[in-house]
């Protein structure tokens, strides 16, 4: 009786395991590449649609935006207007804000203006008010809403005045009252000349002399 010998079982060929790993990796890369081929075109299409929508929106909104009005008023903050009168004396006009009239560039609306006359002299005169209109072409200043003139010859209050920066004449046809070098005075109209050196009051004048 013949002896039974062991039959050898075929083993795994050399390199088969590494080939299987390589095949698995290749399949994974293939699936990734296939997925990217599907996703990337879709993503690019979404970007293109978004850009097109943004361009269309900007085009529509730009047409809806009203054009900037070239005639809009010019507003200045803390403006300074300087000049000299007919005798060469300097004056300075300031205000909180100033707005140029869009219909007349030479007319300026002032908020709480302050006019200082003879700024280089020993006794400058100050005129303040709540509002004013300065005409740059004529040099005339309309002041209103609590006008006060103060200087070396006293202080006076009125509702409105018209001042000429060239002649330095201040006139008004409304009530005025104040305290001058000779005492208190009230009148219906007035005129101030020569930088306050000469004052003329008319209409229902009432005065109270101040004894020296």
PDB file of C-alpha atoms in Angstrom:
ATOM      1  CA  UNK A   1       0.000   0.000   0.000  1.00  0.00           C
ATOM      2  CA  UNK A   2       1.468   3.127  -1.140  1.00  0.00           C
ATOM      3  CA  UNK A   3       2.102   5.980   1.279  1.00  0.00           C
ATOM      4  CA  UNK A   4      -0.047   9.069   1.142  1.00  0.00           C
ATOM      5  CA  UNK A   5       2.031  12.121   0.699  1.00  0.00           C
ATOM      6  CA  UNK A   6       1.013  15.725   1.253  1.00  0.00           C
ATOM      7  CA  UNK A   7      -0.173  17.551  -1.890  1.00  0.00           C
ATOM      8  CA  UNK A   8       1.210  21.068  -1.995  1.00  0.00           C
ATOM      9  CA  UNK A   9      -1.399  23.853  -2.208  1.00  0.00           C
ATOM     10  CA  UNK A  10      -0.595  26.566  -4.690  1.00  0.00           C
ATOM     11  CA  UNK A  11       0.477  29.741  -2.842  1.00  0.00           C
ATOM     12  CA  UNK A  12      -0.290  33.348  -3.676  1.00  0.00           C
ATOM     13  CA  UNK A  13       1.817  34.529  -6.587  1.00  0.00           C
ATOM     14  CA  UNK A  14       4.439  37.047  -5.638  1.00  0.00           C
ATOM     15  CA  UNK A  15       3.232  40.670  -6.061  1.00  0.00           C
ATOM     16  CA  UNK A  16      -0.474  39.778  -6.210  1.00  0.00           C
ATOM     17  CA  UNK A  17      -1.281  41.667  -2.998  1.00  0.00           C
ATOM     18  CA  UNK A  18       0.398  44.849  -4.181  1.00  0.00           C
ATOM     19  CA  UNK A  19      -1.459  44.577  -7.492  1.00  0.00           C
ATOM     20  CA  UNK A  20      -4.776  44.337  -5.651  1.00  0.00           C
ATOM     21  CA  UNK A  21      -3.926  47.432  -3.620  1.00  0.00           C
ATOM     22  CA  UNK A  22      -2.967  49.287  -6.786  1.00  0.00           C
ATOM     23  CA  UNK A  23      -6.214  48.248  -8.459  1.00  0.00           C
ATOM     24  CA  UNK A  24      -8.224  49.456  -5.443  1.00  0.00           C
ATOM     25  CA  UNK A  25      -6.429  52.798  -5.445  1.00  0.00           C
ATOM     26  CA  UNK A  26      -6.985  53.160  -9.175  1.00  0.00           C
ATOM     27  CA  UNK A  27     -10.692  52.471  -8.734  1.00  0.00           C
ATOM     28  CA  UNK A  28     -10.882  55.079  -5.965  1.00  0.00           C
ATOM     29  CA  UNK A  29      -9.154  57.633  -8.151  1.00  0.00           C
ATOM     30  CA  UNK A  30     -11.462  56.772 -11.010  1.00  0.00           C
ATOM     31  CA  UNK A  31     -14.524  57.319  -8.835  1.00  0.00           C
ATOM     32  CA  UNK A  32     -13.066  60.635  -7.592  1.00  0.00           C
ATOM     33  CA  UNK A  33     -12.299  61.791 -11.110  1.00  0.00           C
ATOM     34  CA  UNK A  34     -15.766  60.780 -12.260  1.00  0.00           C
ATOM     35  CA  UNK A  35     -17.305  62.693  -9.381  1.00  0.00           C
ATOM     36  CA  UNK A  36     -15.230  65.788 -10.149  1.00  0.00           C
ATOM     37  CA  UNK A  37     -16.276  65.610 -13.790  1.00  0.00           C
ATOM     38  CA  UNK A  38     -19.861  65.840 -12.629  1.00  0.00           C
ATOM     39  CA  UNK A  39     -19.466  68.378  -9.808  1.00  0.00           C
ATOM     40  CA  UNK A  40     -17.033  70.872 -11.379  1.00  0.00           C
ATOM     41  CA  UNK A  41     -19.140  71.727 -14.449  1.00  0.00           C
ATOM     42  CA  UNK A  42     -22.160  72.197 -12.186  1.00  0.00           C
ATOM     43  CA  UNK A  43     -20.170  74.464  -9.850  1.00  0.00           C
ATOM     44  CA  UNK A  44     -18.835  76.503 -12.783  1.00  0.00           C
ATOM     45  CA  UNK A  45     -22.347  76.841 -14.180  1.00  0.00           C
ATOM     46  CA  UNK A  46     -23.594  78.130 -10.809  1.00  0.00           C
ATOM     47  CA  UNK A  47     -20.794  80.726 -10.708  1.00  0.00           C
ATOM     48  CA  UNK A  48     -21.564  81.900 -14.248  1.00  0.00           C
ATOM     49  CA  UNK A  49     -25.271  82.213 -13.467  1.00  0.00           C
ATOM     50  CA  UNK A  50     -24.479  84.138 -10.280  1.00  0.00           C
ATOM     51  CA  UNK A  51     -22.174  86.565 -12.099  1.00  0.00           C
ATOM     52  CA  UNK A  52     -24.740  87.103 -14.822  1.00  0.00           C
ATOM     53  CA  UNK A  53     -27.400  87.808 -12.216  1.00  0.00           C
ATOM     54  CA  UNK A  54     -25.146  90.289 -10.395  1.00  0.00           C
ATOM     55  CA  UNK A  55     -24.383  92.136 -13.634  1.00  0.00           C
ATOM     56  CA  UNK A  56     -28.063  92.303 -14.521  1.00  0.00           C
ATOM     57  CA  UNK A  57     -28.980  93.554 -11.024  1.00  0.00           C
ATOM     58  CA  UNK A  58     -26.324  96.278 -11.095  1.00  0.00           C
ATOM     59  CA  UNK A  59     -27.487  97.368 -14.530  1.00  0.00           C
ATOM     60  CA  UNK A  60     -31.089  97.647 -13.351  1.00  0.00           C
ATOM     61  CA  UNK A  61     -30.289  99.459 -10.097  1.00  0.00           C
ATOM     62  CA  UNK A  62     -27.918 101.881 -11.823  1.00  0.00           C
ATOM     63  CA  UNK A  63     -30.721 102.912 -14.155  1.00  0.00           C
ATOM     64  CA  UNK A  64     -33.070 103.367 -11.219  1.00  0.00           C
ATOM     65  CA  UNK A  65     -30.629 105.566  -9.278  1.00  0.00           C
ATOM     66  CA  UNK A  66     -31.509 109.198  -9.978  1.00  0.00           C
ATOM     67  CA  UNK A  67     -28.675 111.255 -11.431  1.00  0.00           C
ATOM     68  CA  UNK A  68     -26.900 113.628  -9.102  1.00  0.00           C
ATOM     69  CA  UNK A  69     -28.404 117.074  -9.342  1.00  0.00           C
ATOM     70  CA  UNK A  70     -25.737 119.456 -10.542  1.00  0.00           C
ATOM     71  CA  UNK A  71     -27.836 122.371  -9.280  1.00  0.00           C
ATOM     72  CA  UNK A  72     -27.874 121.132  -5.676  1.00  0.00           C
ATOM     73  CA  UNK A  73     -26.892 123.865  -3.200  1.00  0.00           C
ATOM     74  CA  UNK A  74     -23.292 124.045  -2.018  1.00  0.00           C
ATOM     75  CA  UNK A  75     -23.024 123.940   1.777  1.00  0.00           C
ATOM     76  CA  UNK A  76     -19.973 125.312   3.583  1.00  0.00           C
ATOM     77  CA  UNK A  77     -19.045 124.697   7.216  1.00  0.00           C
ATOM     78  CA  UNK A  78     -17.503 127.551   9.237  1.00  0.00           C
ATOM     79  CA  UNK A  79     -16.905 129.773   6.187  1.00  0.00           C
ATOM     80  CA  UNK A  80     -14.846 132.978   6.283  1.00  0.00           C
ATOM     81  CA  UNK A  81     -15.525 135.913   3.966  1.00  0.00           C
ATOM     82  CA  UNK A  82     -12.934 138.684   4.086  1.00  0.00           C
ATOM     83  CA  UNK A  83     -12.769 142.030   2.339  1.00  0.00           C
ATOM     84  CA  UNK A  84     -12.216 145.764   2.657  1.00  0.00           C
ATOM     85  CA  UNK A  85     -14.559 148.717   2.537  1.00  0.00           C
ATOM     86  CA  UNK A  86     -14.195 151.773   0.332  1.00  0.00           C
ATOM     87  CA  UNK A  87     -11.715 153.268   2.824  1.00  0.00           C
ATOM     88  CA  UNK A  88      -9.540 150.174   2.935  1.00  0.00           C
ATOM     89  CA  UNK A  89     -10.655 148.997   6.370  1.00  0.00           C
ATOM     90  CA  UNK A  90     -10.861 145.204   6.624  1.00  0.00           C
ATOM     91  CA  UNK A  91     -13.915 143.232   7.647  1.00  0.00           C
ATOM     92  CA  UNK A  92     -14.472 139.567   8.455  1.00  0.00           C
ATOM     93  CA  UNK A  93     -17.735 137.684   8.022  1.00  0.00           C
ATOM     94  CA  UNK A  94     -18.118 134.206   9.535  1.00  0.00           C
ATOM     95  CA  UNK A  95     -21.000 131.838  10.274  1.00  0.00           C
ATOM     96  CA  UNK A  96     -21.731 128.336  11.522  1.00  0.00           C
ATOM     97  CA  UNK A  97     -22.704 127.200   8.030  1.00  0.00           C
ATOM     98  CA  UNK A  98     -23.267 128.831   4.664  1.00  0.00           C
ATOM     99  CA  UNK A  99     -25.349 127.573   1.746  1.00  0.00           C
ATOM    100  CA  UNK A 100     -25.109 129.055  -1.725  1.00  0.00           C
ATOM    101  CA  UNK A 101     -28.356 129.716  -3.537  1.00  0.00           C
ATOM    102  CA  UNK A 102     -28.495 127.253  -6.483  1.00  0.00           C
ATOM    103  CA  UNK A 103     -30.427 129.861  -8.464  1.00  0.00           C
ATOM    104  CA  UNK A 104     -27.979 132.677  -7.680  1.00  0.00           C
ATOM    105  CA  UNK A 105     -24.418 131.640  -6.879  1.00  0.00           C
ATOM    106  CA  UNK A 106     -23.586 135.120  -5.527  1.00  0.00           C
ATOM    107  CA  UNK A 107     -26.220 134.849  -2.789  1.00  0.00           C
ATOM    108  CA  UNK A 108     -25.204 132.953   0.341  1.00  0.00           C
ATOM    109  CA  UNK A 109     -27.543 131.950   3.173  1.00  0.00           C
ATOM    110  CA  UNK A 110     -25.801 132.177   6.559  1.00  0.00           C
ATOM    111  CA  UNK A 111     -26.551 130.430   9.831  1.00  0.00           C
ATOM    112  CA  UNK A 112     -25.768 132.623  12.866  1.00  0.00           C
ATOM    113  CA  UNK A 113     -23.391 135.008  11.103  1.00  0.00           C
ATOM    114  CA  UNK A 114     -20.896 137.281  12.842  1.00  0.00           C
ATOM    115  CA  UNK A 115     -19.564 140.385  11.096  1.00  0.00           C
ATOM    116  CA  UNK A 116     -16.487 142.120  12.503  1.00  0.00           C
ATOM    117  CA  UNK A 117     -15.690 145.602  11.178  1.00  0.00           C
ATOM    118  CA  UNK A 118     -12.283 147.266  11.228  1.00  0.00           C
ATOM    119  CA  UNK A 119     -10.634 144.065  12.435  1.00  0.00           C
ATOM    120  CA  UNK A 120      -7.209 145.733  12.583  1.00  0.00           C
ATOM    121  CA  UNK A 121      -8.435 148.782  14.509  1.00  0.00           C
ATOM    122  CA  UNK A 122      -8.415 149.378  18.270  1.00  0.00           C
ATOM    123  CA  UNK A 123     -12.234 149.315  18.581  1.00  0.00           C
ATOM    124  CA  UNK A 124     -13.767 146.815  16.135  1.00  0.00           C
ATOM    125  CA  UNK A 125     -17.537 146.641  15.794  1.00  0.00           C
ATOM    126  CA  UNK A 126     -19.367 143.307  15.935  1.00  0.00           C
ATOM    127  CA  UNK A 127     -22.729 142.503  14.360  1.00  0.00           C
ATOM    128  CA  UNK A 128     -24.330 139.155  15.187  1.00  0.00           C
ATOM    129  CA  UNK A 129     -27.671 137.605  14.258  1.00  0.00           C
ATOM    130  CA  UNK A 130     -29.514 134.316  13.955  1.00  0.00           C
ATOM    131  CA  UNK A 131     -29.617 134.316  10.164  1.00  0.00           C
ATOM    132  CA  UNK A 132     -28.294 136.287   7.250  1.00  0.00           C
ATOM    133  CA  UNK A 133     -28.023 136.578   3.491  1.00  0.00           C
ATOM    134  CA  UNK A 134     -24.743 137.776   2.007  1.00  0.00           C
ATOM    135  CA  UNK A 135     -24.681 139.134  -1.540  1.00  0.00           C
ATOM    136  CA  UNK A 136     -21.101 138.695  -2.701  1.00  0.00           C
ATOM    137  CA  UNK A 137     -21.588 140.694  -5.894  1.00  0.00           C
ATOM    138  CA  UNK A 138     -22.812 143.847  -4.109  1.00  0.00           C
ATOM    139  CA  UNK A 139     -21.177 143.313  -0.715  1.00  0.00           C
ATOM    140  CA  UNK A 140     -24.489 143.773   1.101  1.00  0.00           C
ATOM    141  CA  UNK A 141     -25.472 141.698   4.112  1.00  0.00           C
ATOM    142  CA  UNK A 142     -29.048 141.152   5.270  1.00  0.00           C
ATOM    143  CA  UNK A 143     -29.249 140.044   8.909  1.00  0.00           C
ATOM    144  CA  UNK A 144     -32.324 139.005  10.878  1.00  0.00           C
ATOM    145  CA  UNK A 145     -33.580 136.967  13.846  1.00  0.00           C
ATOM    146  CA  UNK A 146     -32.084 138.842  16.758  1.00  0.00           C
ATOM    147  CA  UNK A 147     -29.577 141.368  15.439  1.00  0.00           C
ATOM    148  CA  UNK A 148     -27.092 142.809  17.917  1.00  0.00           C
ATOM    149  CA  UNK A 149     -24.496 145.475  17.197  1.00  0.00           C
ATOM    150  CA  UNK A 150     -21.813 146.064  19.821  1.00  0.00           C
ATOM    151  CA  UNK A 151     -18.734 148.219  19.935  1.00  0.00           C
ATOM    152  CA  UNK A 152     -17.008 151.059  21.708  1.00  0.00           C
ATOM    153  CA  UNK A 153     -20.102 153.299  21.422  1.00  0.00           C
ATOM    154  CA  UNK A 154     -22.520 150.828  23.002  1.00  0.00           C
ATOM    155  CA  UNK A 155     -24.710 147.850  22.172  1.00  0.00           C
ATOM    156  CA  UNK A 156     -28.032 147.860  20.317  1.00  0.00           C
ATOM    157  CA  UNK A 157     -30.623 145.188  19.524  1.00  0.00           C
ATOM    158  CA  UNK A 158     -33.099 145.022  16.650  1.00  0.00           C
ATOM    159  CA  UNK A 159     -34.950 142.482  14.512  1.00  0.00           C
ATOM    160  CA  UNK A 160     -33.352 143.037  11.118  1.00  0.00           C
ATOM    161  CA  UNK A 161     -30.776 145.218   9.400  1.00  0.00           C
ATOM    162  CA  UNK A 162     -29.144 145.799   6.056  1.00  0.00           C
ATOM    163  CA  UNK A 163     -25.400 146.365   6.079  1.00  0.00           C
ATOM    164  CA  UNK A 164     -23.236 147.551   3.202  1.00  0.00           C
ATOM    165  CA  UNK A 165     -19.693 146.237   3.600  1.00  0.00           C
ATOM    166  CA  UNK A 166     -18.375 148.756   1.067  1.00  0.00           C
ATOM    167  CA  UNK A 167     -19.688 151.892   2.779  1.00  0.00           C
ATOM    168  CA  UNK A 168     -20.020 150.340   6.274  1.00  0.00           C
ATOM    169  CA  UNK A 169     -23.526 151.752   6.598  1.00  0.00           C
ATOM    170  CA  UNK A 170     -26.074 149.852   8.679  1.00  0.00           C
ATOM    171  CA  UNK A 171     -29.742 150.774   8.277  1.00  0.00           C
ATOM    172  CA  UNK A 172     -33.038 149.390   9.515  1.00  0.00           C
ATOM    173  CA  UNK A 173     -36.704 150.312   9.531  1.00  0.00           C
ATOM    174  CA  UNK A 174     -37.729 148.289  12.582  1.00  0.00           C
ATOM    175  CA  UNK A 175     -37.629 149.008  16.291  1.00  0.00           C
ATOM    176  CA  UNK A 176     -34.222 149.363  17.880  1.00  0.00           C
ATOM    177  CA  UNK A 177     -33.185 149.732  21.491  1.00  0.00           C
ATOM    178  CA  UNK A 178     -29.926 149.771  23.322  1.00  0.00           C
ATOM    179  CA  UNK A 179     -27.415 151.545  25.478  1.00  0.00           C
ATOM    180  CA  UNK A 180     -25.049 154.108  23.973  1.00  0.00           C
ATOM    181  CA  UNK A 181     -22.403 156.384  25.392  1.00  0.00           C
ATOM    182  CA  UNK A 182     -25.100 158.923  26.380  1.00  0.00           C
ATOM    183  CA  UNK A 183     -27.629 156.472  27.850  1.00  0.00           C
ATOM    184  CA  UNK A 184     -30.542 154.301  26.764  1.00  0.00           C
ATOM    185  CA  UNK A 185     -32.398 154.927  23.523  1.00  0.00           C
ATOM    186  CA  UNK A 186     -35.356 153.496  21.595  1.00  0.00           C
ATOM    187  CA  UNK A 187     -36.491 154.343  18.079  1.00  0.00           C
ATOM    188  CA  UNK A 188     -38.507 153.061  15.108  1.00  0.00           C
ATOM    189  CA  UNK A 189     -35.699 153.245  12.562  1.00  0.00           C
ATOM    190  CA  UNK A 190     -32.005 153.951  12.537  1.00  0.00           C
ATOM    191  CA  UNK A 191     -28.833 154.385  10.563  1.00  0.00           C
ATOM    192  CA  UNK A 192     -25.262 153.712  11.618  1.00  0.00           C
ATOM    193  CA  UNK A 193     -22.428 155.299   9.638  1.00  0.00           C
ATOM    194  CA  UNK A 194     -18.637 155.548   9.652  1.00  0.00           C
ATOM    195  CA  UNK A 195     -18.105 152.243  11.452  1.00  0.00           C
ATOM    196  CA  UNK A 196     -20.406 153.274  14.298  1.00  0.00           C
ATOM    197  CA  UNK A 197     -18.956 156.751  14.766  1.00  0.00           C
ATOM    198  CA  UNK A 198     -22.266 158.357  13.757  1.00  0.00           C
ATOM    199  CA  UNK A 199     -25.713 157.004  14.634  1.00  0.00           C
ATOM    200  CA  UNK A 200     -29.029 158.493  13.520  1.00  0.00           C
ATOM    201  CA  UNK A 201     -32.328 157.463  15.143  1.00  0.00           C
ATOM    202  CA  UNK A 202     -35.772 158.426  13.824  1.00  0.00           C
ATOM    203  CA  UNK A 203     -39.413 157.719  14.629  1.00  0.00           C
ATOM    204  CA  UNK A 204     -40.862 157.856  18.154  1.00  0.00           C
ATOM    205  CA  UNK A 205     -37.478 158.315  19.781  1.00  0.00           C
ATOM    206  CA  UNK A 206     -37.287 157.678  23.501  1.00  0.00           C
ATOM    207  CA  UNK A 207     -34.102 158.174  25.423  1.00  0.00           C
ATOM    208  CA  UNK A 208     -32.846 158.226  28.955  1.00  0.00           C
ATOM    209  CA  UNK A 209     -29.650 160.133  29.405  1.00  0.00           C
ATOM    210  CA  UNK A 210     -26.929 158.664  31.502  1.00  0.00           C
ATOM    211  CA  UNK A 211     -25.434 161.262  33.864  1.00  0.00           C
ATOM    212  CA  UNK A 212     -21.667 161.432  33.649  1.00  0.00           C
TER     213      UNK A 212
END
